[in-house]
Coordinates of C-alpha atoms and ligand atoms in Angstrom, one line a residue:
M1 CA 25.7 17.8 9.2
S2 CA 24.6 17.0 5.6
Y3 CA 21.2 18.4 4.4
V4 CA 19.8 14.9 4.5
D5 CA 20.9 14.3 8.1
E6 CA 19.6 17.7 9.1
I7 CA 16.2 16.9 7.7
Y8 CA 16.0 13.5 9.3
S9 CA 16.9 15.0 12.7
M10 CA 14.3 17.6 12.3
V11 CA 11.6 15.0 11.4
V12 CA 12.5 12.9 14.5
E13 CA 12.4 16.0 16.7
K14 CA 9.2 17.5 15.4
N15 CA 7.3 14.2 15.2
P16 CA 8.1 12.4 18.4
A17 CA 7.0 8.8 19.0
Q18 CA 6.2 8.0 15.4
P19 CA 8.8 5.3 14.7
E20 CA 7.2 4.0 11.4
F21 CA 7.1 7.5 10.1
H22 CA 10.8 8.1 10.9
Q23 CA 11.6 4.7 9.3
A24 CA 9.8 5.6 6.0
V25 CA 11.5 9.1 5.9
K26 CA 14.9 7.6 6.6
E27 CA 14.6 5.0 3.9
V28 CA 13.6 7.5 1.3
L29 CA 16.1 10.2 2.3
E30 CA 19.0 7.7 2.3
S31 CA 18.3 6.7 -1.3
L32 CA 17.8 10.3 -2.3
R33 CA 21.1 11.4 -0.8
V34 CA 23.0 11.6 -4.1
V35 CA 20.2 13.5 -5.9
I36 CA 19.7 15.9 -3.0
E37 CA 23.5 16.6 -2.7
A38 CA 23.7 17.3 -6.4
N39 CA 20.9 19.9 -6.1
E40 CA 21.6 21.1 -2.6
E41 CA 21.7 24.8 -3.2
A42 CA 18.4 25.1 -4.9
Y43 CA 16.6 22.6 -2.6
R44 CA 17.9 24.4 0.5
R45 CA 16.9 27.8 -0.8
D46 CA 13.4 26.5 -1.6
A47 CA 13.2 24.3 1.6
L48 CA 12.1 21.6 -0.9
I49 CA 12.9 18.6 1.3
E50 CA 11.4 20.3 4.4
R51 CA 8.2 20.8 2.5
L52 CA 8.3 17.3 1.1
V53 CA 8.4 15.7 4.6
T54 CA 5.7 18.0 6.0
P55 CA 2.1 17.1 5.1
E56 CA 0.1 19.8 3.4
R57 CA -2.8 19.2 5.8
Q58 CA -3.5 16.7 8.6
I59 CA -7.1 16.1 9.8
I60 CA -7.8 14.3 13.1
F61 CA -11.4 13.9 14.2
R62 CA -13.7 12.1 16.6
V63 CA -15.8 9.2 15.2
P64 CA -18.7 8.3 17.6
W65 CA -21.0 5.4 16.7
V66 CA -23.5 3.2 18.5
D67 CA -22.8 -0.6 18.8
D68 CA -25.4 -3.3 18.8
K69 CA -25.9 -3.2 22.5
G70 CA -26.8 0.5 22.4
Q71 CA -23.4 1.5 23.8
V72 CA -21.7 4.6 22.2
Q73 CA -18.2 3.9 21.0
V74 CA -15.6 6.5 20.1
N75 CA -12.7 6.1 17.6
N76 CA -10.1 8.4 16.2
G77 CA -10.4 9.3 12.5
Y78 CA -7.5 10.5 10.4
R79 CA -6.8 11.9 6.9
V80 CA -3.3 13.1 6.0
Q81 CA -3.3 15.1 2.8
Y82 CA 0.4 14.8 2.2
N83 CA 1.3 16.2 -1.2
S84 CA -0.8 17.4 -4.1
A85 CA 2.0 18.6 -6.5
I86 CA 1.1 16.1 -9.2
G87 CA -2.6 15.5 -8.6
P88 CA -5.4 15.3 -6.1
Y89 CA -4.5 13.5 -2.9
K90 CA -5.0 9.7 -3.4
G91 CA -4.6 6.8 -1.0
G92 CA -6.4 4.4 1.1
L93 CA -8.2 4.3 4.5
R94 CA -6.8 1.8 6.9
L95 CA -9.2 0.5 9.6
H96 CA -7.2 -1.4 12.2
P97 CA -6.6 -1.1 15.9
S98 CA -2.9 -0.3 15.3
V99 CA -3.7 3.0 13.4
N100 CA -2.4 6.2 14.9
L101 CA -1.1 9.5 13.3
G102 CA 2.4 8.1 12.9
I103 CA 1.2 5.1 10.9
I104 CA -1.0 7.2 8.7
K105 CA 1.9 9.6 8.1
F106 CA 4.3 6.9 7.1
L107 CA 1.8 5.5 4.7
G108 CA 0.9 8.9 3.3
F109 CA 4.6 9.7 2.8
E110 CA 5.2 6.4 0.9
Q111 CA 2.1 7.1 -1.1
I112 CA 3.6 10.3 -2.6
F113 CA 6.4 8.3 -4.4
K114 CA 4.3 5.3 -5.2
N115 CA 1.6 7.4 -6.9
S116 CA 4.3 9.3 -8.8
L117 CA 5.8 6.1 -10.0
T118 CA 2.5 5.0 -11.6
G119 CA 3.0 7.8 -14.1
L120 CA -0.6 8.9 -13.4
P121 CA -1.7 12.3 -12.1
I122 CA -2.3 11.5 -8.4
G123 CA -0.9 13.1 -5.3
G124 CA -0.2 11.4 -2.0
G125 CA -2.6 10.9 1.0
K126 CA -3.7 8.4 3.5
G127 CA -6.3 8.0 6.2
G128 CA -8.1 5.6 8.5
S129 CA -9.1 4.9 12.0
D130 CA -8.3 2.7 15.0
F131 CA -11.7 1.1 14.5
D132 CA -11.5 -2.7 14.1
P133 CA -14.1 -4.1 11.6
K134 CA -13.2 -7.6 12.7
G135 CA -16.0 -9.3 14.7
K136 CA -18.4 -6.3 14.1
S137 CA -21.9 -6.8 12.7
D138 CA -22.7 -5.2 9.3
R139 CA -24.9 -2.6 11.1
E140 CA -22.0 -1.7 13.4
V141 CA -19.6 -1.3 10.4
M142 CA -22.3 0.9 8.6
A143 CA -22.7 3.0 11.7
F144 CA -19.0 3.6 11.9
C145 CA -18.6 4.3 8.2
Q146 CA -21.4 6.8 8.2
S147 CA -20.1 8.6 11.2
F148 CA -16.5 8.7 9.7
I149 CA -17.8 10.2 6.4
T150 CA -20.0 12.7 8.2
E151 CA -16.8 14.5 9.2
L152 CA -14.5 13.5 6.4
Y153 CA -16.8 14.6 3.6
K154 CA -15.8 18.2 4.2
Y155 CA -12.3 17.5 3.1
I156 CA -12.6 15.1 0.1
G157 CA -14.0 15.3 -3.4
A158 CA -13.3 13.8 -6.9
D159 CA -10.8 16.6 -7.7
T160 CA -9.5 17.2 -4.2
D161 CA -8.9 14.0 -2.4
V162 CA -10.0 10.5 -3.3
P163 CA -9.7 7.9 -0.6
A164 CA -9.9 4.1 -1.2
G165 CA -9.5 0.8 0.5
D166 CA -6.6 -0.6 2.6
I167 CA -6.4 -3.0 5.5
G168 CA -9.9 -3.4 7.0
T169 CA -11.5 -1.3 4.3
G170 CA -13.0 -3.4 1.5
A171 CA -16.0 -3.2 -0.8
R172 CA -18.5 -3.3 2.1
E173 CA -16.9 -0.3 3.9
I174 CA -16.4 1.7 0.7
G175 CA -20.1 1.1 -0.2
Y176 CA -21.3 2.5 3.2
M177 CA -19.0 5.4 2.9
Y178 CA -20.0 6.3 -0.6
G179 CA -23.7 6.1 0.3
Q180 CA -23.2 8.5 3.1
Y181 CA -21.1 10.9 1.1
K182 CA -23.7 11.1 -1.7
R183 CA -26.5 11.6 0.8
I184 CA -24.7 14.5 2.5
K185 CA -23.3 16.2 -0.7
D186 CA -26.0 15.3 -3.1
V187 CA -23.5 14.7 -5.9
Y188 CA -22.7 11.5 -7.7
E189 CA -19.0 11.7 -8.2
G190 CA -16.0 9.5 -8.1
V191 CA -15.0 10.5 -4.5
L192 CA -13.9 7.1 -3.5
T193 CA -12.3 4.2 -5.5
G194 CA -12.7 0.5 -5.0
K195 CA -16.4 1.0 -5.4
G196 CA -18.8 -1.8 -6.3
L197 CA -19.3 -2.5 -10.1
S198 CA -22.9 -1.4 -10.0
Y199 CA -22.1 2.2 -8.8
G200 CA -19.0 3.3 -10.6
G201 CA -16.3 0.8 -9.6
S202 CA -13.8 -0.5 -12.1
L203 CA -13.4 -4.1 -13.2
A204 CA -10.0 -5.5 -12.1
R205 CA -9.6 -3.0 -9.2
K206 CA -10.1 -5.8 -6.7
E207 CA -7.4 -7.9 -8.3
A208 CA -5.1 -5.0 -9.2
T209 CA -2.7 -4.8 -6.3
G210 CA -2.0 -8.6 -6.2
Y211 CA -1.9 -8.9 -10.0
G212 CA 0.3 -5.8 -10.4
L213 CA 2.7 -7.3 -7.8
L214 CA 3.1 -10.4 -10.0
Y215 CA 3.4 -8.4 -13.2
I216 CA 6.3 -6.4 -11.9
T217 CA 7.9 -9.5 -10.2
N218 CA 7.7 -11.3 -13.5
E219 CA 9.2 -8.5 -15.5
M220 CA 12.0 -8.0 -13.0
L221 CA 12.9 -11.7 -13.0
K222 CA 12.8 -11.7 -16.8
C223 CA 15.2 -8.8 -17.0
N224 CA 17.5 -10.7 -14.7
G225 CA 17.4 -13.8 -16.9
K226 CA 15.0 -15.8 -14.7
S227 CA 11.5 -17.0 -15.0
L228 CA 8.7 -17.2 -12.5
A229 CA 7.2 -20.3 -14.1
G230 CA 8.2 -23.3 -12.0
M231 CA 9.2 -21.3 -9.0
T232 CA 8.0 -21.8 -5.4
V233 CA 6.6 -18.8 -3.7
A234 CA 5.9 -17.8 -0.1
V235 CA 3.0 -15.3 0.4
S236 CA 2.2 -13.8 3.8
G237 CA -1.2 -12.3 4.6
S238 CA -4.6 -13.5 3.4
G239 CA -6.3 -10.3 2.6
N240 CA -7.1 -8.7 -0.8
V241 CA -3.4 -8.3 -1.9
A242 CA -2.4 -11.9 -0.8
I243 CA -5.4 -13.6 -2.4
Y244 CA -4.9 -12.0 -5.8
A245 CA -1.1 -12.3 -5.7
T246 CA -1.5 -16.0 -5.1
E247 CA -4.0 -16.3 -7.9
K248 CA -1.8 -14.5 -10.5
A249 CA 1.4 -16.3 -9.3
Q250 CA -0.3 -19.6 -10.0
Q251 CA -1.7 -18.4 -13.4
L252 CA 1.9 -17.5 -14.3
G253 CA 3.1 -21.1 -13.5
A254 CA 4.5 -20.6 -10.0
K255 CA 3.5 -22.6 -6.9
V256 CA 2.4 -20.6 -3.8
V257 CA 2.8 -22.7 -0.7
T258 CA 2.0 -20.3 2.2
V259 CA -0.5 -17.7 3.4
S260 CA -0.9 -16.3 6.9
D261 CA -3.3 -14.3 9.1
S262 CA -2.9 -12.6 12.5
T263 CA -2.9 -15.8 14.4
G264 CA -1.2 -18.4 12.3
W265 CA 0.0 -19.6 8.9
I266 CA -0.6 -22.3 6.3
Y267 CA 1.9 -24.5 4.6
D268 CA 0.2 -26.3 1.7
K269 CA 2.6 -28.6 -0.2
D270 CA 0.2 -28.9 -3.1
G271 CA -0.1 -25.2 -3.6
I272 CA -2.7 -22.9 -2.1
D273 CA -6.3 -23.6 -3.3
V274 CA -7.3 -20.0 -4.2
A275 CA -11.0 -20.8 -4.6
L276 CA -11.0 -22.2 -1.0
L277 CA -9.0 -19.3 0.3
K278 CA -11.5 -16.8 -1.2
E279 CA -14.4 -18.8 0.3
V280 CA -12.8 -18.7 3.8
K281 CA -11.6 -15.1 3.7
E282 CA -13.9 -13.1 1.3
V283 CA -17.2 -14.9 2.0
K284 CA -17.0 -16.4 5.5
R285 CA -14.5 -13.8 6.9
A286 CA -13.1 -16.7 8.9
R287 CA -9.7 -17.8 10.2
L288 CA -7.2 -19.9 8.2
T289 CA -7.9 -22.8 10.5
E290 CA -11.0 -23.3 8.3
Y291 CA -8.8 -23.5 5.2
A292 CA -6.7 -26.2 6.9
A293 CA -9.8 -28.1 8.0
A294 CA -11.1 -28.3 4.5
R295 CA -7.8 -29.1 2.8
P296 CA -5.9 -32.4 3.5
S297 CA -2.6 -31.2 2.0
A298 CA -2.4 -28.1 4.3
E299 CA -0.7 -27.8 7.6
Y300 CA -1.7 -25.0 10.0
H301 CA 0.9 -23.5 12.3
E302 CA 0.2 -21.1 15.2
G303 CA 2.2 -17.8 15.2
K304 CA 4.7 -16.6 12.6
G305 CA 6.8 -18.8 10.3
V306 CA 6.1 -18.1 6.6
W307 CA 9.7 -17.0 6.0
T308 CA 11.2 -20.2 7.3
V309 CA 9.9 -22.2 4.3
K310 CA 12.4 -22.9 1.5
V311 CA 11.2 -20.8 -1.5
D312 CA 12.5 -19.0 -4.6
V313 CA 10.3 -15.9 -4.2
A314 CA 8.9 -14.2 -1.1
L315 CA 6.0 -11.9 -1.3
P316 CA 5.2 -10.1 2.0
C317 CA 1.6 -9.0 1.6
A318 CA 0.4 -8.5 5.2
T319 CA 1.6 -5.4 6.9
Q320 CA 4.5 -3.1 7.9
N321 CA 7.6 -4.6 9.5
E322 CA 6.5 -8.3 9.1
L323 CA 9.9 -9.4 7.6
L324 CA 12.7 -8.7 10.0
L325 CA 16.4 -9.4 10.0
D326 CA 16.1 -13.0 11.3
D327 CA 13.5 -13.7 8.6
A328 CA 15.8 -12.3 5.9
K329 CA 18.6 -14.5 7.2
A330 CA 16.3 -17.6 7.0
L331 CA 15.2 -16.7 3.5
V332 CA 18.9 -16.2 2.3
A333 CA 19.9 -19.4 4.0
N334 CA 17.2 -21.2 2.0
G335 CA 18.5 -19.7 -1.2
V336 CA 15.7 -17.2 -2.0
T337 CA 16.1 -15.4 -5.3
A338 CA 13.7 -12.4 -5.0
V339 CA 11.6 -10.5 -2.4
C340 CA 8.9 -8.2 -3.7
E341 CA 6.7 -6.3 -1.3
G342 CA 2.9 -6.5 -1.7
A343 CA 2.3 -4.6 1.5
N344 CA 3.6 -1.2 2.5
M345 CA 7.0 -1.3 4.2
P346 CA 6.7 -5.0 5.3
T347 CA 10.5 -5.4 5.3
S348 CA 12.6 -3.6 8.0
M349 CA 15.6 -1.5 6.9
E350 CA 18.1 -4.0 8.4
A351 CA 16.3 -6.9 6.6
T352 CA 16.2 -5.0 3.3
E353 CA 20.0 -4.3 3.5
Y354 CA 20.8 -7.9 4.4
L355 CA 18.8 -9.2 1.4
Q356 CA 20.4 -6.7 -0.9
K357 CA 23.9 -7.5 0.4
N358 CA 23.3 -11.1 -0.2
G359 CA 22.3 -10.7 -3.8
V360 CA 18.6 -11.1 -3.4
L361 CA 16.5 -9.1 -6.0
F362 CA 14.4 -6.8 -3.9
V363 CA 11.5 -4.6 -5.2
P364 CA 10.1 -2.2 -2.6
G365 CA 6.3 -1.8 -2.0
K366 CA 6.1 1.7 -3.4
A367 CA 6.8 0.1 -6.8
A368 CA 5.6 -3.4 -6.3
N369 CA 2.2 -2.7 -4.9
A370 CA 1.5 0.4 -7.0
G371 CA -0.9 -1.6 -9.2
G372 CA -3.8 -1.0 -6.7
V373 CA -3.6 2.7 -6.6
A374 CA -2.8 2.9 -10.4
T375 CA -6.0 1.0 -11.1
S376 CA -7.8 3.4 -8.7
A377 CA -6.6 6.2 -11.0
L378 CA -8.1 4.3 -13.9
E379 CA -11.3 4.1 -12.0
M380 CA -11.2 7.9 -11.6
S381 CA -10.7 8.2 -15.3
Q382 CA -13.7 6.0 -16.0
N383 CA -15.9 7.9 -13.5
S384 CA -14.8 11.2 -15.2
E385 CA -15.8 10.1 -18.6
R386 CA -18.9 8.2 -17.2
L387 CA -17.9 5.0 -19.0
S388 CA -16.6 1.7 -17.9
W389 CA -13.9 -0.3 -19.5
T390 CA -13.7 -4.1 -19.9
F391 CA -11.7 -6.3 -17.6
E392 CA -9.2 -6.9 -20.4
E393 CA -8.8 -3.2 -21.1
V394 CA -8.1 -2.4 -17.4
D395 CA -5.9 -5.4 -16.9
S396 CA -3.8 -4.7 -20.0
K397 CA -3.3 -1.0 -18.9
L398 CA -2.2 -2.4 -15.5
Q399 CA 0.3 -4.7 -17.1
T400 CA 1.8 -1.8 -19.1
I401 CA 1.9 0.4 -16.0
M402 CA 3.8 -2.2 -13.9
V403 CA 6.3 -3.0 -16.7
N404 CA 6.9 0.7 -17.1
I405 CA 7.4 1.2 -13.4
F406 CA 10.0 -1.5 -13.4
H407 CA 12.0 0.0 -16.3
N408 CA 11.6 3.5 -14.8
L409 CA 13.2 2.5 -11.5
D410 CA 15.7 0.2 -13.1
N411 CA 16.9 3.1 -15.3
A412 CA 17.0 5.5 -12.4
A413 CA 19.1 3.1 -10.4
K414 CA 21.5 2.7 -13.3
K415 CA 21.7 6.5 -14.0
Y416 CA 22.7 7.2 -10.5
G417 CA 25.3 4.4 -10.3
M418 CA 23.3 2.0 -8.2
D419 CA 22.6 -0.7 -10.8
G420 CA 20.2 -3.3 -9.4
N421 CA 19.3 -1.3 -6.3
Y422 CA 15.6 -1.1 -6.9
V423 CA 14.9 0.7 -3.6
A424 CA 17.1 3.6 -4.6
G425 CA 15.7 3.5 -8.2
A426 CA 12.1 3.7 -6.9
N427 CA 12.7 6.5 -4.5
I428 CA 14.7 8.5 -7.0
A429 CA 12.3 8.1 -9.9
G430 CA 9.2 8.8 -7.7
F431 CA 10.9 11.8 -6.1
L432 CA 12.2 13.6 -9.3
K433 CA 8.7 14.1 -10.8
V434 CA 7.3 15.4 -7.6
A435 CA 10.3 17.7 -7.0
E436 CA 10.0 19.1 -10.5
A437 CA 6.3 19.8 -10.0
M438 CA 6.8 21.4 -6.6
T439 CA 9.6 23.6 -7.9
A440 CA 7.4 24.7 -10.9
Q441 CA 4.5 25.6 -8.6
G442 CA 6.5 27.9 -6.4
I443 CA 6.4 28.2 -2.6
V444 CA 3.1 26.6 -1.6
Ligands
LIG1 N1 -4.3 1.3 -0.1 C1 -3.7 1.1 -1.4 C2 -2.3 1.5 -1.3 O1 -1.6 1.4 -0.3 C3 -4.6 1.6 -2.5 C4 -4.8 3.1 -2.5 C5 -5.8 3.6 -3.5 O2 -6.3 2.8 -4.3 O3 -6.0 4.8 -3.6 O4 -1.7 2.0 -2.3

């Protein structure tokens, strides 16, 4: 058995019932095969790949809190501190009923390579809980966040591990968590990113993942002789990534015709009205049915269906495994040009392979959605120097970072004989920096 296959079997055996984690490891290892085989002796001796796939530390804890009826509720809390070779652990906190250890490990593993690709000094980590903020009162969300941090504060810190937002964790949750951390530790430090602007947050952090997705998509299309202006785009999701991806796509001259949530999706032939979408999702925290009710050009459909619309560019911005083989077939049949992932691992491996085989330009999430965490690293820099930069300053750094990421992965793909395979390029470029740092730091 090859070294790569040995490692994959070991991962499956040692981490049973964690399919998303297995999927993430398989995707990365398959693209690294050529690099790993070229360095097999040294990597085997140092157990480099075994160490890479094994988190440095995994914390699982109980999160008790009291609901509005006086009933005690109990959730699971997680933080996986995956790899700190190139910087403090960095990555979001997901609050969603689907969260379990396998989900957090897949996200943490992906985060190592994503963070490396940004070119900034941040290691990989991820955390969260099976708590569902949907339908909870502000007081219940605060009670949960305070209890969550009352345990997690022991393991995090501005130079150790810096969590941030993800699905279910937005400005409100970060605010409650930051307040509780400061109260317990009595220090005012940049321990979380995605903070409010009045207490150390960065301008453009809210927009960064969605904007970054469009900056890299635009650059990738340009390098392939195409232009985003005038293209039709399908976006899935309607959270932070989807909203700001839609906004930037329209600013760049494209027309976004879809968004979705957990119960249905919108087709808006006139293009999504971003101001209305923000009002429905950010202010009212309501369903997309409210968007449809207020917008005559919009059709609301129950269930899934975003990928059946004829578009030039598809931007999956909802969650893992939301674009499957049949969706890929529908997109190809409709002549899609590019698929760029705003979410983490939204495209299954079979769907990714099908798209690539059919000549679709495909940029994986660990590159395409890296603008969020990159801007978090810029927030950390601002906190360290106790200054804050203008929106334009942060946004222009973000643009440079996304353009650099594209060229970095494009060059890596070319160098290893896989021209145009941006999945391989991203994994290889992300891996090489981490592997070099791990090797330099000895067996730790
Ligand atoms: N949750 C985001 C991600 O998946 C952002 C993490 C961060 O800002 O630390 O990369």
